[in-house]
mmCIF file of C-alpha atoms and ligand atoms in Angstrom:
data_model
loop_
_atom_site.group_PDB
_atom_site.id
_atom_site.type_symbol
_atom_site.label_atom_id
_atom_site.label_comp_id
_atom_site.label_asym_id
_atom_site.label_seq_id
_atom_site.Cartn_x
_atom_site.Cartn_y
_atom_site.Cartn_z
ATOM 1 C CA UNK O 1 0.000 0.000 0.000
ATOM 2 C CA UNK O 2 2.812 2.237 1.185
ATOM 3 C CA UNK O 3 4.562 1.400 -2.127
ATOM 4 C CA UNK O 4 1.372 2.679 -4.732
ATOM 5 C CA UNK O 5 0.987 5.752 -2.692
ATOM 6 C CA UNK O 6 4.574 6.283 -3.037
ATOM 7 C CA UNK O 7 3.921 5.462 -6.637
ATOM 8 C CA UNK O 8 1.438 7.694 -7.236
ATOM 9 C CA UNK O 9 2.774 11.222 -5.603
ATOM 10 C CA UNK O 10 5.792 10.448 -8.041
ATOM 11 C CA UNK O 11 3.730 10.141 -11.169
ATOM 12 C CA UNK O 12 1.788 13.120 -9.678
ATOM 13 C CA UNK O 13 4.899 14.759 -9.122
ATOM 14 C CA UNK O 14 6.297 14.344 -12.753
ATOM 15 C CA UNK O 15 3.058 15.411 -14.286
ATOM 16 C CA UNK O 16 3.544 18.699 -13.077
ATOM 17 C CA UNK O 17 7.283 19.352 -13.183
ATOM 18 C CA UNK O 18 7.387 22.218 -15.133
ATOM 19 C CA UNK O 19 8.716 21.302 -18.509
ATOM 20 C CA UNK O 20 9.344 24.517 -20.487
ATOM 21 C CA UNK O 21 7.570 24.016 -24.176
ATOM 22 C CA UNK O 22 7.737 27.469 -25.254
ATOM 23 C CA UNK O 23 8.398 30.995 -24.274
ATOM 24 C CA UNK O 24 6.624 33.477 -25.569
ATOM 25 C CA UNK O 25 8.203 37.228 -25.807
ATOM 26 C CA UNK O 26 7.336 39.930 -23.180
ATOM 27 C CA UNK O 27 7.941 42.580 -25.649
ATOM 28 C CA UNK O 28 7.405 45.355 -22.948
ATOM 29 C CA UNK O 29 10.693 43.898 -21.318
ATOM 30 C CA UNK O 30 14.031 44.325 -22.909
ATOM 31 C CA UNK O 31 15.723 42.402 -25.159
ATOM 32 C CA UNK O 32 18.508 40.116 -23.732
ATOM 33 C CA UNK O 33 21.032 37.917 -26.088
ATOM 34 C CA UNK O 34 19.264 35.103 -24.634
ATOM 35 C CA UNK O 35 16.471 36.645 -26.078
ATOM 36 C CA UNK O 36 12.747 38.213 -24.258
ATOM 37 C CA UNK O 37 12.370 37.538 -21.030
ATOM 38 C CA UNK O 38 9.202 34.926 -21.046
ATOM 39 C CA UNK O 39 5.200 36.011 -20.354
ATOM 40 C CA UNK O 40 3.283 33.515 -18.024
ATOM 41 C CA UNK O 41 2.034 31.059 -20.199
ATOM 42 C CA UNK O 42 -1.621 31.595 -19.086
ATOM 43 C CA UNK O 43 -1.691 34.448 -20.999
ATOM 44 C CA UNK O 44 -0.532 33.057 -24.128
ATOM 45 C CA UNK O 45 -2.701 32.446 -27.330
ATOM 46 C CA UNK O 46 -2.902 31.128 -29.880
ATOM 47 C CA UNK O 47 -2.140 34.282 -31.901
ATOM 48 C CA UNK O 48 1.519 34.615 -30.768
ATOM 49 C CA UNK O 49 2.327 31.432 -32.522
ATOM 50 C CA UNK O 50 0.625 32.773 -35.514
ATOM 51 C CA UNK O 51 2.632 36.004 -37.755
ATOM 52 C CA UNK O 52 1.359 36.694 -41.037
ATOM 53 C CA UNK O 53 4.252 37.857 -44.216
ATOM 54 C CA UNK O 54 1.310 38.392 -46.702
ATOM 55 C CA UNK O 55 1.748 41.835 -47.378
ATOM 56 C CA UNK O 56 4.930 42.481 -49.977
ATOM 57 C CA UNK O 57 7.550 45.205 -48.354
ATOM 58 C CA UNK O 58 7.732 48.564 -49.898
ATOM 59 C CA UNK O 59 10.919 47.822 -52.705
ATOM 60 C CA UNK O 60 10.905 51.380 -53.347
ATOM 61 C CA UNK O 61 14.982 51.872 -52.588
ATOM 62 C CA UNK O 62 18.340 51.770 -53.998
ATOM 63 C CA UNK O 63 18.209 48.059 -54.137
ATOM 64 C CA UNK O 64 14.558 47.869 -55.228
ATOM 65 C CA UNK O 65 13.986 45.266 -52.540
ATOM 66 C CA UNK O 66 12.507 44.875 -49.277
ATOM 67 C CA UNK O 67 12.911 42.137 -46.119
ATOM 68 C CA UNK O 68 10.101 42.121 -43.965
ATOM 69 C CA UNK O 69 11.580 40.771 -40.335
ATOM 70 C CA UNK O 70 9.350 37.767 -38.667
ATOM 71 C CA UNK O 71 11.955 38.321 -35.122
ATOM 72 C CA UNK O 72 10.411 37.545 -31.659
ATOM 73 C CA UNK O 73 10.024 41.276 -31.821
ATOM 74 C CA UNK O 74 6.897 41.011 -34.582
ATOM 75 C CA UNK O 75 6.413 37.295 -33.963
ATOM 76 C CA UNK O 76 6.767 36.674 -29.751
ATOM 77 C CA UNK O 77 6.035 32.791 -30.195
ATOM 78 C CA UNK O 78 9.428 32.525 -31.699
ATOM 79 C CA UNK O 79 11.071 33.518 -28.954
ATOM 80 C CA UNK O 80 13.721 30.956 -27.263
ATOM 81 C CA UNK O 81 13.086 28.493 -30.182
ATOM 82 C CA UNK O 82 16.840 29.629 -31.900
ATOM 83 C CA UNK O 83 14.964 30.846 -35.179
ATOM 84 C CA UNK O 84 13.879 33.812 -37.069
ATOM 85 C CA UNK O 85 11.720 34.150 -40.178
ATOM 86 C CA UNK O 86 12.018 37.224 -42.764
ATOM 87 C CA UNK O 87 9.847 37.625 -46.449
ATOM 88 C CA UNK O 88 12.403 38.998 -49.134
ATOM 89 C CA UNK O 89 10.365 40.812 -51.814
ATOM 90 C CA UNK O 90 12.619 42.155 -54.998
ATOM 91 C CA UNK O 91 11.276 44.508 -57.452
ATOM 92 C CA UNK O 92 12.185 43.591 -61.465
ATOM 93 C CA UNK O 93 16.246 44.170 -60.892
ATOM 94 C CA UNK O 94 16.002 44.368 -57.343
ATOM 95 C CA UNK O 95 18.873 42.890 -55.682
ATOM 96 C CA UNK O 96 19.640 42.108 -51.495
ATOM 97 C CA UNK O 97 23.696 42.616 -52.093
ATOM 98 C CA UNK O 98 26.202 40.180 -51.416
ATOM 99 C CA UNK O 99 26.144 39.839 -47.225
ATOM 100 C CA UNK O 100 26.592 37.474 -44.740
ATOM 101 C CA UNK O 101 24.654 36.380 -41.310
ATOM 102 C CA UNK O 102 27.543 35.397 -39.044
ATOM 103 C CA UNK O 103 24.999 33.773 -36.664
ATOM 104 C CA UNK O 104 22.783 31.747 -38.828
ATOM 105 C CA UNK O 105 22.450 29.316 -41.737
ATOM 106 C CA UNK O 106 19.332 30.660 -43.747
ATOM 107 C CA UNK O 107 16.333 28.124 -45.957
ATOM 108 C CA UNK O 108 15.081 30.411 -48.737
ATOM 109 C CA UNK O 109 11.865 29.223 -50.588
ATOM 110 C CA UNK O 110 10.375 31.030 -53.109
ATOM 111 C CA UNK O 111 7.028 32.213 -53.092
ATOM 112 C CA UNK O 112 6.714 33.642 -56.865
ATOM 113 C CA UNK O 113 9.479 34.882 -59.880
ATOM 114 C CA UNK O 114 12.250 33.654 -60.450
ATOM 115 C CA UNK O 115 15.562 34.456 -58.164
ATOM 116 C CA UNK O 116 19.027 34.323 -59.279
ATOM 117 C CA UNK O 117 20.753 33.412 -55.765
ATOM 118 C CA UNK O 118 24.094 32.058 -54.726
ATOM 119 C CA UNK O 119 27.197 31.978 -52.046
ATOM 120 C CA UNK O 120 30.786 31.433 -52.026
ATOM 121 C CA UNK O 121 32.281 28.667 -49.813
ATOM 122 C CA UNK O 122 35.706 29.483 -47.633
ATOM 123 C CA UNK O 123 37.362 27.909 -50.775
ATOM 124 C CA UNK O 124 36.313 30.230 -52.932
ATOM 125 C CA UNK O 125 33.477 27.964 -54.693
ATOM 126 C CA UNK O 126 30.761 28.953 -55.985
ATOM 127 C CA UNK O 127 27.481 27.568 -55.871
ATOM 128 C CA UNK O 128 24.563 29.744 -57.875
ATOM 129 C CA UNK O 129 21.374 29.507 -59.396
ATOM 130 C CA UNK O 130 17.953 30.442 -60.533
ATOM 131 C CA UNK O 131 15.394 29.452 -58.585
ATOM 132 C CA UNK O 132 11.307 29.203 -59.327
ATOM 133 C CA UNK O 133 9.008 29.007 -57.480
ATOM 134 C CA UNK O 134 8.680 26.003 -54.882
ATOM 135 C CA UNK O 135 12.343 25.409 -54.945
ATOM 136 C CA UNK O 136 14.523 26.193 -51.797
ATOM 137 C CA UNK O 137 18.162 26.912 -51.397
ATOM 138 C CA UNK O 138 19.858 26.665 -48.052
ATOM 139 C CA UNK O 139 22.881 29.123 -47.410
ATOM 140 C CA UNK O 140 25.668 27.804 -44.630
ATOM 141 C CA UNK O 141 26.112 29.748 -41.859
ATOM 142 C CA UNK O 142 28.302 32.489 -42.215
ATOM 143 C CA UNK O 143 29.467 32.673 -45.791
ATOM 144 C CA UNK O 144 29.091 35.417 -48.618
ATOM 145 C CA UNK O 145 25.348 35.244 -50.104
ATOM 146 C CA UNK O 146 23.213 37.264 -52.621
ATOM 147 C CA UNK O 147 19.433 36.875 -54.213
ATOM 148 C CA UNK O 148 18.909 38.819 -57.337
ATOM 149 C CA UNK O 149 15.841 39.089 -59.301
ATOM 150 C CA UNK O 150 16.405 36.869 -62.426
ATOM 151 C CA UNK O 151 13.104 37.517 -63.935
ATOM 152 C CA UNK O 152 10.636 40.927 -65.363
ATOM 153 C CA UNK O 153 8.166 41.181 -62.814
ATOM 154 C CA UNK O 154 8.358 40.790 -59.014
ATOM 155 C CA UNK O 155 9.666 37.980 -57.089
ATOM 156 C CA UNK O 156 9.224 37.172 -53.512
ATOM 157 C CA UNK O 157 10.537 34.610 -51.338
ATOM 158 C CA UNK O 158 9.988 33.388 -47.383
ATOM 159 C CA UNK O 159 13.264 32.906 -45.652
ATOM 160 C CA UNK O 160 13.637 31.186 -42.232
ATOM 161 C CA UNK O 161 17.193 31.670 -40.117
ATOM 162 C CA UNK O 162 18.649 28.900 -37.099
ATOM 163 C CA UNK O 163 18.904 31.530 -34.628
ATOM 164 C CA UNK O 164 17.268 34.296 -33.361
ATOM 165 C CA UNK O 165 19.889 36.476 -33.700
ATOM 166 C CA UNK O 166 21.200 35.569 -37.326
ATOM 167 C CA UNK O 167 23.583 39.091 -37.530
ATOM 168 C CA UNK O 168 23.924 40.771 -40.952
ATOM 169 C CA UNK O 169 26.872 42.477 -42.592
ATOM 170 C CA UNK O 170 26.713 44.397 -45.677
ATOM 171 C CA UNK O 171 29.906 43.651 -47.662
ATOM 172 C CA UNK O 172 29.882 46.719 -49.623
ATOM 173 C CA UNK O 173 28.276 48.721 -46.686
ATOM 174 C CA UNK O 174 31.271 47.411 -44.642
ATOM 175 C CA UNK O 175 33.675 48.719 -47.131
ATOM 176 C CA UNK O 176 31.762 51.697 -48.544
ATOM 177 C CA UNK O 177 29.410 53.609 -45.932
ATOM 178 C CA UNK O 178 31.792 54.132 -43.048
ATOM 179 C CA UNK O 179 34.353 56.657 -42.162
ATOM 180 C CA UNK O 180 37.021 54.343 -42.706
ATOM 181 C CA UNK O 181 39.544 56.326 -45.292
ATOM 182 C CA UNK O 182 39.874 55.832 -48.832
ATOM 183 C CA UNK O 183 43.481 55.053 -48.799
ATOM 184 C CA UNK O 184 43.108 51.990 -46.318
ATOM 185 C CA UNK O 185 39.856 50.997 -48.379
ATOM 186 C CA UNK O 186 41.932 51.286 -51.761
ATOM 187 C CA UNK O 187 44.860 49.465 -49.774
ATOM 188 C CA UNK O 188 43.419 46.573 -48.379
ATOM 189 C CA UNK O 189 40.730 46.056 -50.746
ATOM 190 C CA UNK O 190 43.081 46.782 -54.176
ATOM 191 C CA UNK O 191 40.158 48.601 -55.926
ATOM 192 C CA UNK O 192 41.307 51.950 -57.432
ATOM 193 C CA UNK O 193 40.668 55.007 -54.970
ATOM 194 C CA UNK O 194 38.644 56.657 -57.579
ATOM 195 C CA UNK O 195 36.291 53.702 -57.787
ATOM 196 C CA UNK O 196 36.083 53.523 -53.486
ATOM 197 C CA UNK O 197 35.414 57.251 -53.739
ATOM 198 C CA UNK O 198 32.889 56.823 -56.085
ATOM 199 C CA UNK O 199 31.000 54.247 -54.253
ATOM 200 C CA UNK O 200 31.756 55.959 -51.092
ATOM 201 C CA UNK O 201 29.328 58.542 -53.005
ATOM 202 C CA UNK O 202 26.717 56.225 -53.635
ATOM 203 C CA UNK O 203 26.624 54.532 -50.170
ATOM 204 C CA UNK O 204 26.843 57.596 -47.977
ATOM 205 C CA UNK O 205 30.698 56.514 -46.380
ATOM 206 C CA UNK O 206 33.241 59.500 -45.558
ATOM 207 C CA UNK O 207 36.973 59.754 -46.055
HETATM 208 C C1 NAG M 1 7.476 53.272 -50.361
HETATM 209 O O1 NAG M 1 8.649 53.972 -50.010
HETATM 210 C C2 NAG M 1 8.826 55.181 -50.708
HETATM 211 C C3 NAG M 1 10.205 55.726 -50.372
HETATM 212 O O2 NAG M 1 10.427 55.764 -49.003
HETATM 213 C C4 NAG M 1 7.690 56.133 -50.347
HETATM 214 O O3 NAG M 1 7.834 57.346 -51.067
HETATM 215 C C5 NAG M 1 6.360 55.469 -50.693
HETATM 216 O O4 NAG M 1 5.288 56.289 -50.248
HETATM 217 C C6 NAG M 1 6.247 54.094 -50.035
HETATM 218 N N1 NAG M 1 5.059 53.433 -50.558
HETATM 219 C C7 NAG M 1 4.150 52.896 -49.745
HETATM 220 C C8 NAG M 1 3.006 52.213 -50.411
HETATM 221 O O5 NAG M 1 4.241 52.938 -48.534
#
């Protein structure tokens, strides 16, 4: 007898130890790089798990394109799970320039057009195509990526990133729209100081 009711408080026990399934963003806390601190999950619906990227971003811009964030900051169900979600609308020759997202490797899948995208590995490969709608290309963690539209009329595409936090640098932001000087560009970069200048120009960068 002693034994079942010993049995049973366990089971009872374990049936209520607080596994953690989910944490959904308290987005009127701050932002830690473990991510939102969590609300009490009686309070959360069904609705955070739920973030629409219907509506095409405004591609009205120097690189006629537009990435709508799905972050735990828009989409608090996310939060804690180690992934992010974006929609990448380009405009006909609307282009998301070669970058990289030191923190995450990224699934693209296109939605409609046709996308010319591609990255280069740390040997200098190359691996590019033109993707239609349905297909998806994954891009490695890390290394040098573009998208590019490849077709006349719009293209858009869903993209979904293994962390949170997926980081972006610019590669010709990080060389062009900073105060870093001309000479050191030109230097370490062996483009001609005329052409840095120049793009310096374009991308708002000093020096
Ligand atoms: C798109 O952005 C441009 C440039 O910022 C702006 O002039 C235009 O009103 C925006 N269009 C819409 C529909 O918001």
């Amino acid at each position: 007898m002693l034994r079942i009711i010993f049995l049973l408080s366990l089971l009872f026990a374990l049936s209520n130890a607080s596994v953690q399934d989910f944490c959904v963003a308290n987005l009127k806390r701050a932002e830690t790089p473990a991510g939102y601190p969590c609300i009490r999950p009686i309070h959360v619906k069904v609705k955070d798990f739920v973030f629409s990227l219907g509506t095409p971003g405004n591609t009205t811009n120097i690189i006629s394109a537009a990435v709508t964030p799905g972050f735990s900051a828009q989409f608090p169900g996310l939060n804690g799970l180690g992934l992010s979600t974006a929609r990448l609308d380009l405009a006909p020759k609307g282009v998301i320039p070669m970058h990289t997202h030191p923190g995450a490797s990224e699934v693209l899948f296109v939605l409609d057009g046709y996308i010319t995208a591609g990255f280069v590995s740390s040997a200098n490969s190359v691996y590019v195509q033109t993707l239609k709608p349905g297909q998806v290309m994954v891009f490695p963690q890390g290394l040098l990526h573009f998208q590019i539209n490849a077709g006349k009329s719009a293209a858009a595409a869903f993209v979904t990133f293994s962390s949170a936090s997926p980081g972006l640098q610019i590669l010709d932001f990080a060389l062009f729209a900073n105060s870093l000087p001309t000479e050191l560009v030109s230097a370490t970069t062996f483009l001609d100081p005329a052409l840095v200048k120049k793009l310096k120009g374009v991308l708002g960068g000093t020096g």
